[in-house]
mmCIF file of C-alpha atoms in Angstrom:
data_model
loop_
_atom_site.group_PDB
_atom_site.id
_atom_site.type_symbol
_atom_site.label_atom_id
_atom_site.label_comp_id
_atom_site.label_asym_id
_atom_site.label_seq_id
_atom_site.Cartn_x
_atom_site.Cartn_y
_atom_site.Cartn_z
ATOM 1 C CA UNK A 989 127.336 142.002 148.402
ATOM 2 C CA UNK A 990 123.784 140.780 147.905
ATOM 3 C CA UNK A 991 121.523 140.055 150.877
ATOM 4 C CA UNK A 992 119.501 136.899 150.210
ATOM 5 C CA UNK A 993 117.728 137.030 153.579
ATOM 6 C CA UNK A 994 118.269 138.854 156.884
ATOM 7 C CA UNK A 995 121.776 137.530 157.574
ATOM 8 C CA UNK A 996 122.561 135.409 154.519
ATOM 9 C CA UNK A 997 124.610 136.962 151.736
ATOM 10 C CA UNK A 998 126.262 136.248 148.407
ATOM 11 C CA UNK A 999 129.588 137.884 147.627
ATOM 12 C CA UNK A 1000 131.159 138.694 144.320
ATOM 13 C CA UNK A 1001 134.517 136.995 143.921
ATOM 14 C CA UNK A 1002 136.384 140.313 144.095
ATOM 15 C CA UNK A 1003 134.667 141.088 147.418
ATOM 16 C CA UNK A 1004 135.617 137.772 148.980
ATOM 17 C CA UNK A 1005 138.252 137.935 151.714
ATOM 18 C CA UNK A 1006 140.879 135.219 151.452
ATOM 19 C CA UNK A 1007 139.970 133.897 154.901
ATOM 20 C CA UNK A 1008 136.451 132.932 153.794
ATOM 21 C CA UNK A 1009 136.485 129.176 153.308
ATOM 22 C CA UNK A 1010 134.710 127.997 150.152
ATOM 23 C CA UNK A 1011 134.250 125.050 147.821
ATOM 24 C CA UNK A 1012 133.515 124.853 144.091
ATOM 25 C CA UNK A 1013 129.926 123.796 143.327
ATOM 26 C CA UNK A 1014 131.074 121.265 140.748
ATOM 27 C CA UNK A 1015 133.283 119.514 143.308
ATOM 28 C CA UNK A 1016 130.355 118.604 145.570
ATOM 29 C CA UNK A 1017 129.550 114.901 145.434
ATOM 30 C CA UNK A 1018 126.058 113.891 146.530
ATOM 31 C CA UNK A 1019 127.229 110.330 147.132
ATOM 32 C CA UNK A 1020 129.532 111.458 149.926
ATOM 33 C CA UNK A 1021 128.188 111.577 153.476
ATOM 34 C CA UNK A 1022 129.175 115.186 154.046
ATOM 35 C CA UNK A 1023 126.263 117.054 155.628
ATOM 36 C CA UNK A 1024 127.766 120.535 155.741
ATOM 37 C CA UNK A 1025 129.947 122.519 153.367
ATOM 38 C CA UNK A 1026 131.521 125.985 153.531
ATOM 39 C CA UNK A 1027 130.425 128.775 151.175
ATOM 40 C CA UNK A 1028 129.885 127.565 147.631
ATOM 41 C CA UNK A 1029 131.801 129.182 144.793
ATOM 42 C CA UNK A 1030 129.888 129.340 141.518
ATOM 43 C CA UNK A 1031 131.015 130.614 138.145
ATOM 44 C CA UNK A 1032 127.764 131.385 136.366
ATOM 45 C CA UNK A 1033 128.018 131.857 132.599
ATOM 46 C CA UNK A 1034 126.197 133.460 129.705
ATOM 47 C CA UNK A 1035 124.776 129.996 129.154
ATOM 48 C CA UNK A 1036 121.220 129.557 130.396
ATOM 49 C CA UNK A 1037 121.418 125.750 130.369
ATOM 50 C CA UNK A 1038 124.500 125.761 132.591
ATOM 51 C CA UNK A 1039 122.969 128.302 134.968
ATOM 52 C CA UNK A 1040 119.800 126.179 135.245
ATOM 53 C CA UNK A 1041 122.010 123.170 136.018
ATOM 54 C CA UNK A 1042 123.721 125.121 138.818
ATOM 55 C CA UNK A 1043 120.450 126.255 140.410
ATOM 56 C CA UNK A 1044 119.003 122.739 140.181
ATOM 57 C CA UNK A 1045 122.089 121.404 141.958
ATOM 58 C CA UNK A 1046 121.560 123.951 144.743
ATOM 59 C CA UNK A 1047 117.904 122.892 144.965
ATOM 60 C CA UNK A 1048 119.065 119.293 145.337
ATOM 61 C CA UNK A 1049 121.376 120.325 148.185
ATOM 62 C CA UNK A 1050 118.377 121.858 149.967
ATOM 63 C CA UNK A 1051 116.216 118.807 149.309
ATOM 64 C CA UNK A 1052 118.912 116.599 150.828
ATOM 65 C CA UNK A 1053 119.161 118.884 153.884
ATOM 66 C CA UNK A 1054 122.822 119.579 153.164
ATOM 67 C CA UNK A 1055 123.869 122.805 154.851
ATOM 68 C CA UNK A 1056 126.519 125.170 153.567
ATOM 69 C CA UNK A 1057 127.910 128.585 154.380
ATOM 70 C CA UNK A 1058 130.823 130.319 156.108
ATOM 71 C CA UNK A 1059 130.399 132.741 158.997
ATOM 72 C CA UNK A 1060 132.040 136.097 158.360
ATOM 73 C CA UNK A 1061 131.571 139.295 160.392
ATOM 74 C CA UNK A 1062 128.234 138.175 161.796
ATOM 75 C CA UNK A 1063 126.876 137.101 158.404
ATOM 76 C CA UNK A 1064 126.519 133.737 156.709
ATOM 77 C CA UNK A 1065 128.253 133.805 153.350
ATOM 78 C CA UNK A 1066 126.546 131.090 151.299
ATOM 79 C CA UNK A 1067 127.782 131.902 147.808
ATOM 80 C CA UNK A 1068 130.834 133.412 146.162
ATOM 81 C CA UNK A 1069 129.931 134.423 142.618
ATOM 82 C CA UNK A 1070 132.243 135.237 139.733
ATOM 83 C CA UNK A 1071 129.335 136.296 137.515
ATOM 84 C CA UNK A 1072 125.765 137.199 138.308
ATOM 85 C CA UNK A 1073 122.629 139.011 137.153
ATOM 86 C CA UNK A 1074 119.178 139.858 138.490
ATOM 87 C CA UNK A 1075 117.717 136.493 137.472
ATOM 88 C CA UNK A 1076 120.445 134.557 139.313
ATOM 89 C CA UNK A 1077 120.100 136.669 142.459
ATOM 90 C CA UNK A 1078 116.319 136.120 142.396
ATOM 91 C CA UNK A 1079 116.902 132.352 142.157
ATOM 92 C CA UNK A 1080 119.308 132.420 145.120
ATOM 93 C CA UNK A 1081 116.810 134.473 147.142
ATOM 94 C CA UNK A 1082 114.066 131.965 146.279
ATOM 95 C CA UNK A 1083 116.233 129.159 147.680
ATOM 96 C CA UNK A 1084 116.199 130.906 151.062
ATOM 97 C CA UNK A 1085 112.390 130.797 151.260
ATOM 98 C CA UNK A 1086 111.468 127.539 152.959
ATOM 99 C CA UNK A 1087 107.684 127.896 152.862
ATOM 100 C CA UNK A 1088 106.701 126.457 149.465
ATOM 101 C CA UNK A 1089 103.724 128.750 148.894
ATOM 102 C CA UNK A 1090 105.793 131.826 149.742
ATOM 103 C CA UNK A 1091 108.602 130.582 147.514
ATOM 104 C CA UNK A 1092 106.282 130.001 144.544
ATOM 105 C CA UNK A 1093 104.682 133.416 145.069
ATOM 106 C CA UNK A 1094 108.107 135.072 145.052
ATOM 107 C CA UNK A 1095 109.184 133.198 141.897
ATOM 108 C CA UNK A 1096 105.846 133.839 140.164
ATOM 109 C CA UNK A 1097 106.001 137.584 140.833
ATOM 110 C CA UNK A 1098 109.585 137.771 139.602
ATOM 111 C CA UNK A 1099 108.709 135.910 136.411
ATOM 112 C CA UNK A 1100 105.776 138.248 135.792
ATOM 113 C CA UNK A 1101 108.029 141.275 136.197
ATOM 114 C CA UNK A 1102 110.665 139.765 133.924
ATOM 115 C CA UNK A 1103 108.093 139.147 131.197
ATOM 116 C CA UNK A 1104 106.542 142.589 131.657
ATOM 117 C CA UNK A 1105 109.988 144.061 131.017
ATOM 118 C CA UNK A 1106 110.422 141.971 127.849
ATOM 119 C CA UNK A 1107 107.012 142.979 126.461
ATOM 120 C CA UNK A 1108 107.625 146.606 127.358
ATOM 121 C CA UNK A 1109 111.007 146.643 125.634
ATOM 122 C CA UNK A 1110 109.935 144.831 122.454
ATOM 123 C CA UNK A 1111 106.358 146.180 122.295
ATOM 124 C CA UNK A 1112 105.236 143.857 119.456
ATOM 125 C CA UNK A 1113 101.505 144.419 120.113
ATOM 126 C CA UNK A 1114 101.860 148.191 119.829
ATOM 127 C CA UNK A 1115 98.745 148.987 121.876
ATOM 128 C CA UNK A 1116 97.091 152.377 121.489
ATOM 129 C CA UNK A 1117 93.822 153.165 123.302
ATOM 130 C CA UNK A 1118 93.293 149.457 124.133
ATOM 131 C CA UNK A 1119 93.682 148.527 120.453
ATOM 132 C CA UNK A 1120 96.615 146.355 119.361
ATOM 133 C CA UNK A 1121 98.152 146.136 115.904
ATOM 134 C CA UNK A 1122 96.122 142.985 115.148
ATOM 135 C CA UNK A 1123 92.881 144.801 116.049
ATOM 136 C CA UNK A 1124 93.831 147.816 113.942
ATOM 137 C CA UNK A 1125 94.670 145.728 110.897
ATOM 138 C CA UNK A 1126 91.422 143.748 111.360
ATOM 139 C CA UNK A 1127 93.242 140.435 111.521
ATOM 140 C CA UNK A 1128 91.037 139.168 114.349
ATOM 141 C CA UNK A 1129 87.292 138.911 114.949
ATOM 142 C CA UNK A 1130 87.398 141.428 117.818
ATOM 143 C CA UNK A 1131 88.222 145.126 117.585
ATOM 144 C CA UNK A 1132 89.831 145.988 120.944
ATOM 145 C CA UNK A 1133 91.626 144.571 124.009
ATOM 146 C CA UNK A 1134 93.984 142.477 121.884
ATOM 147 C CA UNK A 1135 93.744 138.774 122.725
ATOM 148 C CA UNK A 1136 92.280 139.299 126.216
ATOM 149 C CA UNK A 1137 89.218 137.188 125.476
ATOM 150 C CA UNK A 1138 88.298 134.028 127.344
ATOM 151 C CA UNK A 1139 87.564 130.964 125.234
ATOM 152 C CA UNK A 1140 86.370 127.382 125.222
ATOM 153 C CA UNK A 1141 88.755 124.594 124.350
ATOM 154 C CA UNK A 1142 87.410 123.137 121.112
ATOM 155 C CA UNK A 1143 89.580 120.034 121.143
ATOM 156 C CA UNK A 1144 90.914 117.625 123.758
ATOM 157 C CA UNK A 1145 94.435 118.902 123.295
ATOM 158 C CA UNK A 1146 95.547 122.494 123.814
ATOM 159 C CA UNK A 1147 96.297 124.440 120.650
ATOM 160 C CA UNK A 1148 95.848 128.084 121.501
ATOM 161 C CA UNK A 1149 96.577 129.468 118.055
ATOM 162 C CA UNK A 1150 93.924 127.795 115.914
ATOM 163 C CA UNK A 1151 91.580 125.812 118.132
ATOM 164 C CA UNK A 1152 89.951 128.344 120.427
ATOM 165 C CA UNK A 1153 86.662 130.222 120.312
ATOM 166 C CA UNK A 1154 86.475 133.771 121.786
ATOM 167 C CA UNK A 1155 83.426 134.176 124.003
ATOM 168 C CA UNK A 1156 83.829 137.261 126.198
ATOM 169 C CA UNK A 1157 86.333 139.795 127.436
ATOM 170 C CA UNK A 1158 88.491 138.518 130.299
ATOM 171 C CA UNK A 1159 86.932 139.457 133.643
ATOM 172 C CA UNK A 1160 90.229 140.941 134.849
ATOM 173 C CA UNK A 1161 90.279 143.616 132.131
ATOM 174 C CA UNK A 1162 89.141 147.063 133.264
ATOM 175 C CA UNK A 1163 88.797 149.984 130.795
ATOM 176 C CA UNK A 1164 90.977 152.438 132.730
ATOM 177 C CA UNK A 1165 93.390 150.038 134.439
ATOM 178 C CA UNK A 1166 93.931 147.307 131.878
ATOM 179 C CA UNK A 1167 94.750 143.882 133.367
ATOM 180 C CA UNK A 1168 94.117 143.774 137.122
ATOM 181 C CA UNK A 1169 95.757 140.421 137.882
ATOM 182 C CA UNK A 1170 99.131 138.783 137.296
ATOM 183 C CA UNK A 1171 98.592 135.957 134.855
ATOM 184 C CA UNK A 1172 101.856 134.331 133.805
ATOM 185 C CA UNK A 1173 100.349 132.195 130.987
ATOM 186 C CA UNK A 1174 98.965 135.352 129.357
ATOM 187 C CA UNK A 1175 102.392 136.971 129.601
ATOM 188 C CA UNK A 1176 104.008 133.928 127.958
ATOM 189 C CA UNK A 1177 101.459 133.776 125.138
ATOM 190 C CA UNK A 1178 102.017 135.577 121.838
ATOM 191 C CA UNK A 1179 99.351 135.353 119.128
ATOM 192 C CA UNK A 1180 100.201 133.827 115.753
ATOM 193 C CA UNK A 1181 100.074 137.220 114.018
ATOM 194 C CA UNK A 1182 102.706 138.773 116.310
ATOM 195 C CA UNK A 1183 104.805 135.614 116.202
ATOM 196 C CA UNK A 1184 104.806 135.558 112.403
ATOM 197 C CA UNK A 1185 105.046 139.267 111.631
ATOM 198 C CA UNK A 1186 107.600 140.277 114.255
ATOM 199 C CA UNK A 1187 109.275 136.930 114.904
ATOM 200 C CA UNK A 1188 108.428 137.465 118.573
ATOM 201 C CA UNK A 1189 107.956 134.573 120.950
ATOM 202 C CA UNK A 1190 108.552 133.949 124.644
ATOM 203 C CA UNK A 1191 110.746 130.867 124.981
ATOM 204 C CA UNK A 1192 110.334 129.564 128.533
ATOM 205 C CA UNK A 1193 113.553 127.559 128.167
ATOM 206 C CA UNK A 1194 115.335 130.899 128.443
ATOM 207 C CA UNK A 1195 113.677 131.719 131.783
ATOM 208 C CA UNK A 1196 115.946 130.548 134.602
ATOM 209 C CA UNK A 1197 113.311 130.627 137.356
ATOM 210 C CA UNK A 1198 110.728 128.838 135.215
ATOM 211 C CA UNK A 1199 113.066 126.018 134.169
ATOM 212 C CA UNK A 1200 114.900 125.492 137.462
ATOM 213 C CA UNK A 1201 112.083 125.474 140.016
ATOM 214 C CA UNK A 1202 109.117 123.803 138.316
ATOM 215 C CA UNK A 1203 108.505 120.236 137.159
ATOM 216 C CA UNK A 1204 106.863 119.226 133.871
ATOM 217 C CA UNK A 1205 103.303 119.248 135.245
ATOM 218 C CA UNK A 1206 103.773 122.634 136.867
ATOM 219 C CA UNK A 1207 105.098 124.047 133.611
ATOM 220 C CA UNK A 1208 101.815 123.076 131.930
ATOM 221 C CA UNK A 1209 99.933 124.900 134.687
ATOM 222 C CA UNK A 1210 102.048 128.002 134.118
ATOM 223 C CA UNK A 1211 101.654 127.920 130.335
ATOM 224 C CA UNK A 1212 97.966 127.233 129.815
ATOM 225 C CA UNK A 1213 95.826 128.673 132.627
ATOM 226 C CA UNK A 1214 94.819 131.868 130.896
ATOM 227 C CA UNK A 1215 92.354 134.346 132.436
ATOM 228 C CA UNK A 1216 92.965 133.075 135.983
ATOM 229 C CA UNK A 1217 94.217 135.007 138.999
ATOM 230 C CA UNK A 1218 97.726 134.618 140.358
ATOM 231 C CA UNK A 1219 96.226 133.183 143.565
ATOM 232 C CA UNK A 1220 94.432 130.419 141.649
ATOM 233 C CA UNK A 1221 97.543 129.511 139.696
ATOM 234 C CA UNK A 1222 99.815 129.379 142.747
ATOM 235 C CA UNK A 1223 97.308 127.156 144.549
ATOM 236 C CA UNK A 1224 97.281 124.854 141.517
ATOM 237 C CA UNK A 1225 101.094 124.681 141.596
ATOM 238 C CA UNK A 1226 100.890 123.390 145.172
ATOM 239 C CA UNK A 1227 98.441 120.639 144.236
ATOM 240 C CA UNK A 1228 99.688 117.070 144.759
ATOM 241 C CA UNK A 1229 99.180 114.758 141.802
ATOM 242 C CA UNK A 1230 100.722 111.330 141.232
ATOM 243 C CA UNK A 1231 99.169 110.790 137.807
ATOM 244 C CA UNK A 1232 101.696 109.906 135.067
ATOM 245 C CA UNK A 1233 102.642 112.964 133.035
ATOM 246 C CA UNK A 1234 101.200 111.762 129.720
ATOM 247 C CA UNK A 1235 97.795 110.975 131.239
ATOM 248 C CA UNK A 1236 97.886 114.217 133.229
ATOM 249 C CA UNK A 1237 98.428 116.127 129.998
ATOM 250 C CA UNK A 1238 95.962 114.248 127.819
ATOM 251 C CA UNK A 1239 93.222 114.590 130.445
ATOM 252 C CA UNK A 1240 94.127 118.269 130.802
ATOM 253 C CA UNK A 1241 94.349 117.997 134.575
ATOM 254 C CA UNK A 1242 96.589 121.050 134.560
ATOM 255 C CA UNK A 1243 93.639 123.304 133.681
ATOM 256 C CA UNK A 1244 92.035 125.215 136.565
ATOM 257 C CA UNK A 1245 88.270 124.708 136.506
#
């Protein structure tokens, strides 16, 4: 049993009592006029695209104010899961957070932790005394702190591998503590040397929370606002903008200034 909020839970299929009414997610028809369903049964897979599809369908249920869940022993059972993992449970917990800012903060923090775990496991930068492998092999113009240098965009379109100019160490870097903020774009970024030498790259299409909860404009915000605080980025995610995507991108309106 996984608690998603105070009295809302998800059960594994083997934990589900036969008296708990449920319905398969794929059998729900948005064209019907049903406004309430029992607990939803979901068979998540080892297929990220399918899992994103499932979470997006649950988001659509929330957006359409369609309620679901079955009362059982004083709890509301909302989901019966045949397969699950930490990422899926985090997505289901996020769905229970109705305040958008709180929801984005929860998702953002979970994504940061997920990426921290990936970097820690793979360790492609191989830092030692604030010096990464690129610094040690003198493959960059700076000698410490890896790629934690702020820059000016040298062209009208973002190309962070070749078209940037280092100007100063990021203000959130402290000698004894390292990075003092949670910057998701920095955690997504891998320099061209690490990408080429170790074949290491963060593919956001493999991040369930990133793909399921954010639209195309928000994904730009989360990919390219380096050297900004988590507070600034979350506020930018909440920003309303009706500009067509192509214009929004070309004018770089996703950049926090």
